[in-house]
Amino acid sequence: MKYMNKLIKISLSGLLFSIFMTNSMAQSSVKDKARALVSQLTLEEKISQVHGGDNGKLIRGVSKMTKEQIKAFFEAMTKNPELGRIYRIVNGIPRLNIPSMVVTNGPSGVAMGNGLPQLPATALPAPIVLAATWDLTAANLYGKIQGVEAKILKNQFFEAPCVNIARDPRGGRTFEAYGEDPYLSGKIAVADIEGIQHEGVLANVKHFAANNQETNRMTVNEIIGERTLREMYLPAFEASVIQGHVASLMTAYNKINGPYCSENDLLLNKILRDEWKFDGFLTSDFGAVHSTVPSALYGLDVEMPDNFYFGDSLLAAVKAGKVPESVIDDKIIRRYTKMIEIGLFDQNMAIIPTVIPAKENGLIARKISEEGTVLLQNKNSLLPLKLNNMKSIALIGKKFDKAEAGGGGSSHVVPLYTVSPLQGLKERVGSQITVETATGEDIDQAVALAKKSDVVVIMLNLLTSEGMDNDIAFDAKTNEMVAKVAKANPKTVVVLKTGSAIVMPWVNEVPSILEAWFPGEEDGNSVPAILFGDVNPSGKLPLTFPKDINDVPTNTPEQFPGVNLVANYSEGIFVGYRHYDKKNIEPLFAFGHGLSYTSFDYKNIKINQAANIATDYTTVYNIGLNITNTGKTAGAEVVQIYLGLPSSTDVEQAPKKLAGFARIELKAGETKHIAIPLEGRSFCYWDINSHSWKIVKGIVKVMAGSSSRDIRLNGTIEL
């Protein structure tokens, strides 16, 4: 693909780093180099290496400011770019040629980073779109764009990916992560991390751990059972560490079973370092540190964005003998080691372009957006729309003139360019077809436009943002408008642009529904490509859409968002589709659901053992089957493998859990054989008595399907 050429050339820098490090490793170990550097630092210099820039503390009080104060504050920062750089930086030591570590936010592209005003970058589709592709190749390419552009904009540290599970679809940062399933989240994360770090940029997986809500996120104490934590909220982090070799993790704001995450000995030392053998470093979320000595002793390496606890207070604690100087040494050695490994001490080795290849990277962003768009419903095969005999289209929506480039909060990217829905639709249909618009706020006007148009496209936007949780419903007036417009014109398509699941009281009245999420800067091009069949939709839902908000697993205040700053995870492992299956609740649209303009047939499932069962990531079985495109157009299917582990009175298992998947492209009439590996970990549960993974015994159900509620083939494995 031509649009990949420049990215591939840029990726040569990663290859050069690898060659350099391979040769240098023969002379002395990277860790020895880091240790030698640290031995030359004064104590004061050491303290300067475990916190963000000193002036970063000016941002700490923003959460308590009025809107007017925040506006004035950021206006002041905009006038002082140097302050902006200090705000997201760990300063270097010039006398020893130790470079600074400049931090940029993610995970939808290069966000708040090196300097103010914020520099433009490719506004990629939101990570929830990436999850909806179920495509590891796309995830790796997504990561390479993140890494390349971070480097071009003079950043060395990229705060992504976000792998927190969508415990409740109302969570404000659902769009920043990969949905409700830990296996899918882990696989997408690993591919993304490998892409970022391939480009010589440090990835930072976040938020460790269980940052599943924005309400009271700074103070909420989450009561999570041991098995629930291990099976639902830690696996994506574990995969990021063990399989993705991520350089760093960011500790979350919240508490887990008492301690804050930034001073949680169980999480940071016992699990992360002792059990998973993590050899990277830990940074805090901004303002997530609440102590000096406990945070220092229990594993935090870098306080961000300032030196409130890890500045003079930590210096005094070391001098008083409360924190051994060797503990500080270890923190810095861990960070320097990762910086040296990835090439940040040898930037002269890198081939770094000076300008972002906007068109090339924008085209990749568009392809990912198209691939992650989910066709939820398509009655009477209304889609794809046909231009023959079409004279007019009604485009209805409050934001028809603005691309939905991303969600709100720190992940917001200033796009290099945008394509609005109106612009993209007009360019796609040409001048022979009239496109008229209405905001939909005047329902009578929208209905009148619908009646005189050949086709109606309603675009419904629901912005979600860091800092607040959200209802997963449109307002009553919007729902009324959709129902009346659909009644006025039976050829009505609803295009959803949301960061999470949404309830749809009008679902039975609208023939075709697309979930486009937050498509990124190419919004206006990617959606019409699906509408008119230039691209056959292949996206699959990474989270369940409920019929009613009361159907979600966390349907009591004690569970979400908590009472008296305590959130009880009493639903246990029954999150997302696991809950709907256990309770026999019919979802609006199931996890893994996504239609196509063609059809697929599943046949001949075969289960082949590849190795003895283990509790790690070893491939122990391969599930083979044949997939045939039985339609008249080329398309892609995501084949999903679920396991039903045997339950007992002591250990209740979910009816099914995702254990493997593969995306496969097929021409019309084509048949392909695929083999999907299953890991040993998928056959395990966390035993709270031995505090370890245990392999189940008995009959394991094997299910191959097009969604969690569309199982096509069955088999069994006896353990």
XYZ file of C-alpha atoms in Angstrom, residues 11-394:
384
model
C 10.376 2.752 10.899
C 13.962 2.193 9.801
C 14.936 4.255 12.827
C 13.631 1.454 15.016
C 15.745 -1.027 13.060
C 18.850 1.127 13.476
C 18.222 1.325 17.219
C 17.925 -2.465 17.335
C 21.196 -2.951 15.452
C 22.932 -0.402 17.656
C 21.679 -1.964 20.859
C 22.560 -5.482 19.737
C 26.157 -4.436 19.083
C 26.494 -2.387 22.242
C 25.042 -5.137 24.397
C 28.086 -7.227 23.518
C 30.306 -4.627 25.216
C 28.337 -3.913 28.356
C 24.795 -4.358 29.547
C 22.325 -1.527 29.265
C 21.570 -1.732 32.951
C 25.256 -1.363 33.784
C 25.344 1.823 31.725
C 22.321 3.151 33.582
C 23.849 2.188 36.928
C 27.119 3.920 36.043
C 25.286 7.129 35.192
C 23.315 7.098 38.418
C 26.489 6.617 40.446
C 27.691 9.994 39.172
C 24.627 11.911 40.342
C 24.460 13.948 43.512
C 21.551 13.229 45.842
C 19.882 16.467 44.768
C 20.251 15.466 41.124
C 18.777 12.067 41.872
C 15.704 13.660 43.400
C 15.321 15.808 40.266
C 15.039 12.601 38.228
C 11.980 11.166 39.993
C 9.444 13.920 39.351
C 8.096 16.171 36.642
C 9.309 19.699 35.973
C 9.180 21.925 39.037
C 6.754 24.405 37.494
C 4.297 21.636 36.713
C 2.766 22.140 40.151
C 0.968 25.209 38.804
C -1.497 22.848 37.132
C -2.319 20.923 40.296
C -5.100 23.236 41.382
C -6.948 23.320 38.055
C -9.569 20.836 39.214
C -10.641 23.305 41.894
C -10.746 26.363 39.620
C -13.815 28.013 38.172
C -14.282 27.906 34.390
C -13.136 31.531 34.172
C -9.983 30.780 36.173
C -9.191 27.745 34.020
C -9.576 29.812 30.858
C -7.268 32.516 32.185
C -4.772 29.917 33.357
C -4.474 28.231 29.980
C -4.316 31.578 28.199
C -1.311 32.407 30.368
C 0.305 29.065 29.557
C -0.310 29.595 25.845
C 1.648 32.834 26.007
C 4.531 31.006 27.677
C 5.462 27.913 25.624
C 8.416 27.233 27.909
C 6.032 26.701 30.816
C 4.107 24.265 28.648
C 7.237 22.237 28.069
C 8.127 22.190 31.743
C 4.627 21.004 32.529
C 5.140 17.662 30.767
C 8.788 16.877 31.216
C 11.254 15.096 33.454
C 14.335 17.277 33.161
C 17.660 15.834 32.106
C 21.155 16.348 33.535
C 23.134 18.335 30.941
C 26.534 17.870 32.626
C 26.271 14.092 32.063
C 24.466 14.312 28.706
C 21.380 12.712 30.259
C 18.434 13.763 28.090
C 15.125 15.086 29.303
C 12.077 12.864 28.929
C 9.334 14.874 27.247
C 5.843 13.489 27.786
C 2.864 13.610 25.464
C -0.635 12.384 26.124
C -2.491 9.838 24.042
C -4.131 7.560 23.226
C -5.882 8.866 20.065
C -2.771 10.482 18.661
C -0.258 13.025 19.941
C -2.249 15.198 22.331
C -0.978 17.512 25.077
C 2.771 17.311 24.650
C 5.808 19.376 23.863
C 4.771 22.959 24.338
C 1.741 25.208 24.130
C -0.186 25.973 22.064
C -0.794 22.275 21.471
C 0.807 21.171 18.225
C -1.351 19.603 15.498
C -1.104 15.885 14.777
C -3.116 13.147 13.085
C -6.421 12.798 14.943
C -6.732 9.038 14.804
C -10.060 7.294 15.361
C -10.705 6.795 19.072
C -9.214 3.609 20.564
C -12.714 2.117 20.883
C -12.759 2.194 17.045
C -9.482 0.309 16.980
C -10.958 -2.302 19.296
C -13.945 -2.606 16.967
C -11.627 -3.604 14.107
C -10.467 -6.702 16.025
C -7.417 -6.309 13.788
C -3.946 -6.661 15.307
C -2.246 -5.443 12.136
C -4.299 -2.252 12.287
C -3.437 -1.877 15.982
C 0.272 -2.143 15.229
C -0.001 0.444 12.463
C -1.992 2.699 14.808
C 0.865 2.449 17.301
C 3.475 3.249 14.670
C 1.671 6.464 13.760
C 1.497 7.377 17.447
C 5.212 6.709 17.861
C 6.351 8.406 14.663
C 4.363 11.560 15.290
C 5.371 11.735 18.949
C 8.986 11.663 17.812
C 8.441 14.264 15.081
C 6.933 16.593 17.688
C 9.956 16.066 19.970
C 8.376 13.770 22.538
C 9.990 10.635 23.939
C 7.236 9.254 26.153
C 3.723 8.435 24.941
C 0.918 8.029 27.492
C -0.879 5.112 25.831
C -2.490 2.664 25.492
C -5.384 2.833 27.946
C -6.559 -0.696 28.804
C -9.082 -0.142 31.577
C -12.101 -2.387 31.157
C -15.510 -0.868 30.338
C -17.077 -2.118 33.546
C -20.038 0.199 32.986
C -20.752 1.782 29.589
C -21.396 5.097 31.334
C -17.715 5.441 32.153
C -16.458 8.731 30.726
C -13.243 7.321 29.266
C -14.741 4.245 27.628
C -13.816 5.689 24.229
C -10.130 5.821 25.227
C -9.861 2.075 25.807
C -10.774 -1.235 24.173
C -14.112 -2.281 25.598
C -15.396 -4.790 28.129
C -13.307 -7.912 27.479
C -9.840 -8.398 29.017
C -8.624 -10.798 26.328
C -9.495 -8.496 23.418
C -8.099 -5.495 25.309
C -4.826 -7.269 25.965
C -4.323 -8.357 22.364
C -5.044 -4.912 20.909
C -2.811 -3.300 23.551
C 0.171 -5.527 22.828
C 0.030 -4.764 19.102
C -0.294 -1.030 19.797
C 2.612 -1.038 22.258
C 4.838 -2.863 19.796
C 4.017 -0.221 17.180
C 4.787 2.722 19.475
C 8.043 1.311 20.815
C 9.208 0.172 17.392
C 9.547 3.860 16.586
C 11.893 4.570 19.489
C 9.257 6.043 21.815
C 8.425 4.777 25.308
C 4.868 3.477 25.657
C 3.014 4.024 28.928
C 0.096 1.651 29.533
C -2.581 3.126 31.787
C -4.259 3.456 34.241
C -2.965 0.799 36.648
C -5.425 -0.338 37.790
C -9.236 -0.435 37.572
C -9.776 3.225 36.628
C -13.301 2.317 35.511
C -15.187 5.506 36.356
C -14.673 9.251 36.349
C -17.083 10.076 39.175
C -14.921 10.619 42.286
C -11.995 9.117 40.382
C -9.478 10.897 42.624
C -10.847 9.456 45.853
C -13.068 6.433 45.221
C -12.132 3.239 47.034
C -12.932 0.230 44.869
C -13.643 -2.982 46.739
C -12.605 -5.688 44.287
C -12.370 -9.384 45.051
C -9.083 -11.135 44.395
C -10.423 -13.360 41.627
C -12.296 -10.481 39.980
C -9.199 -8.301 39.983
C -7.056 -11.053 38.477
C -9.500 -12.261 35.825
C -11.091 -8.986 34.712
C -9.066 -5.906 35.580
C -5.425 -7.013 35.454
C -5.110 -9.324 32.397
C -4.700 -6.549 29.811
C -1.949 -5.001 31.948
C -0.318 -8.393 32.394
C -0.343 -9.010 28.642
C 1.094 -5.523 28.076
C 3.989 -6.338 30.384
C 4.712 -9.972 29.537
C 3.809 -10.044 25.842
C 4.104 -6.366 24.893
C 7.265 -5.614 26.926
C 5.913 -2.159 27.655
C 8.492 0.263 29.028
C 6.271 1.904 31.640
C 2.923 1.956 33.392
C 0.894 4.839 34.789
C -0.688 4.420 38.206
C -4.364 5.335 38.503
C -6.052 7.924 40.708
C -8.339 5.568 42.583
C -7.858 3.345 45.603
C -8.134 -0.433 45.407
C -9.165 -2.187 48.605
C -7.814 0.664 50.698
C -4.513 2.033 49.395
C -4.224 4.495 46.539
C -2.821 2.890 43.402
C 0.350 4.998 43.549
C 1.224 3.522 46.945
C -0.308 0.070 46.557
C 2.349 -2.470 47.516
C 0.285 -5.421 46.270
C -0.144 -3.926 42.804
C 3.205 -2.273 42.253
C 5.631 -4.612 43.962
C 4.107 -8.006 44.631
C 2.141 -8.393 41.389
C 3.840 -6.145 38.886
C 7.504 -6.568 39.760
C 7.748 -9.795 41.750
C 5.182 -11.896 39.880
C 5.146 -10.425 36.358
C 8.880 -9.559 36.471
C 8.223 -6.063 35.131
C 11.565 -4.347 34.610
C 10.292 -0.971 33.442
C 9.318 2.114 35.425
C 6.149 3.561 36.919
C 4.799 7.084 36.569
C 1.787 8.523 38.340
C -1.278 9.947 36.724
C -1.183 13.731 37.099
C -1.823 14.522 40.741
C -2.370 10.870 41.701
C 0.318 10.815 44.393
C -0.796 11.224 48.007
C 2.321 10.509 50.047
C 6.090 10.647 50.011
C 7.463 7.682 51.949
C 4.777 5.059 51.152
C 4.772 5.952 47.437
C 8.562 5.805 47.328
C 8.834 2.502 49.179
C 5.898 0.786 47.491
C 7.139 1.188 43.951
C 6.313 4.525 42.283
C 9.261 5.785 40.223
C 8.183 9.181 38.869
C 5.678 11.669 40.268
C 3.859 13.648 37.576
C 3.499 16.447 36.754
C 5.453 18.108 39.574
C 7.549 17.645 42.698
C 4.897 18.049 45.371
C 5.760 14.755 47.147
C 8.903 13.606 45.327
C 10.780 16.930 45.600
C 11.980 18.504 48.843
C 9.846 16.107 50.898
C 11.539 13.082 49.384
C 14.986 14.662 49.760
C 14.279 15.190 53.439
C 12.995 11.619 53.812
C 16.198 10.223 52.295
C 18.393 12.370 54.524
C 16.360 11.255 57.549
C 16.819 7.593 56.644
C 13.107 6.998 56.000
C 13.781 6.124 52.342
C 17.116 4.466 51.493
C 19.090 6.239 48.793
C 19.401 2.874 47.052
C 15.615 2.926 46.507
C 15.994 6.223 44.641
C 18.879 4.755 42.656
C 16.748 1.814 41.569
C 13.974 4.105 40.369
C 16.320 6.070 38.140
C 18.164 2.980 36.900
C 14.878 1.463 35.759
C 13.966 4.565 33.755
C 17.422 5.130 32.280
C 17.622 1.466 31.283
C 14.431 1.723 29.242
C 15.489 5.045 27.727
C 18.842 3.587 26.674
C 17.253 0.393 25.347
C 14.901 2.290 23.076
C 17.599 4.689 21.869
C 16.763 7.938 23.638
C 20.366 8.423 24.717
C 21.431 8.085 21.070
C 19.019 10.257 19.112
C 21.715 10.897 16.509
C 21.077 7.307 15.382
C 17.483 8.064 14.459
C 16.048 9.020 11.091
C 13.528 11.580 12.268
C 11.466 13.515 9.718
C 10.642 17.114 10.509
C 7.088 17.189 9.199
C 4.189 14.810 9.839
C 3.134 13.095 6.591
C -0.424 14.370 6.940
C -1.962 12.801 3.848
C -0.363 9.396 4.299
C -1.185 9.140 7.993
C -4.624 10.602 7.406
C -5.347 7.856 4.899
C -4.343 5.210 7.430
C -6.600 6.888 9.993
C -9.434 6.721 7.478
C -8.866 3.022 6.755
C -8.930 2.196 10.465
C -12.092 4.252 10.945
C -13.806 2.422 8.102
C -12.717 -0.950 9.433
C -13.968 -0.153 12.943
C -17.396 1.100 11.876
C -20.060 -1.385 12.964
C -23.195 -2.106 10.961
C -25.645 -2.731 13.773
C -28.847 -3.131 11.783
C -29.783 -3.266 8.104
C -33.426 -4.162 7.523
C -34.481 -4.763 3.930
C -30.847 -4.280 2.886
C -31.257 -0.512 2.765
C -27.484 -0.211 2.894
C -25.409 0.199 0.865
C -27.179 3.197 -0.588
C -27.447 3.255 -4.365
C -27.003 6.451 -6.321
C -29.113 5.248 -9.233
C -32.292 7.340 -9.452
C -31.325 9.218 -6.275
C -31.794 12.964 -6.524
C -31.727 14.203 -2.933
C -30.318 13.336 0.480
C -31.305 14.854 3.800
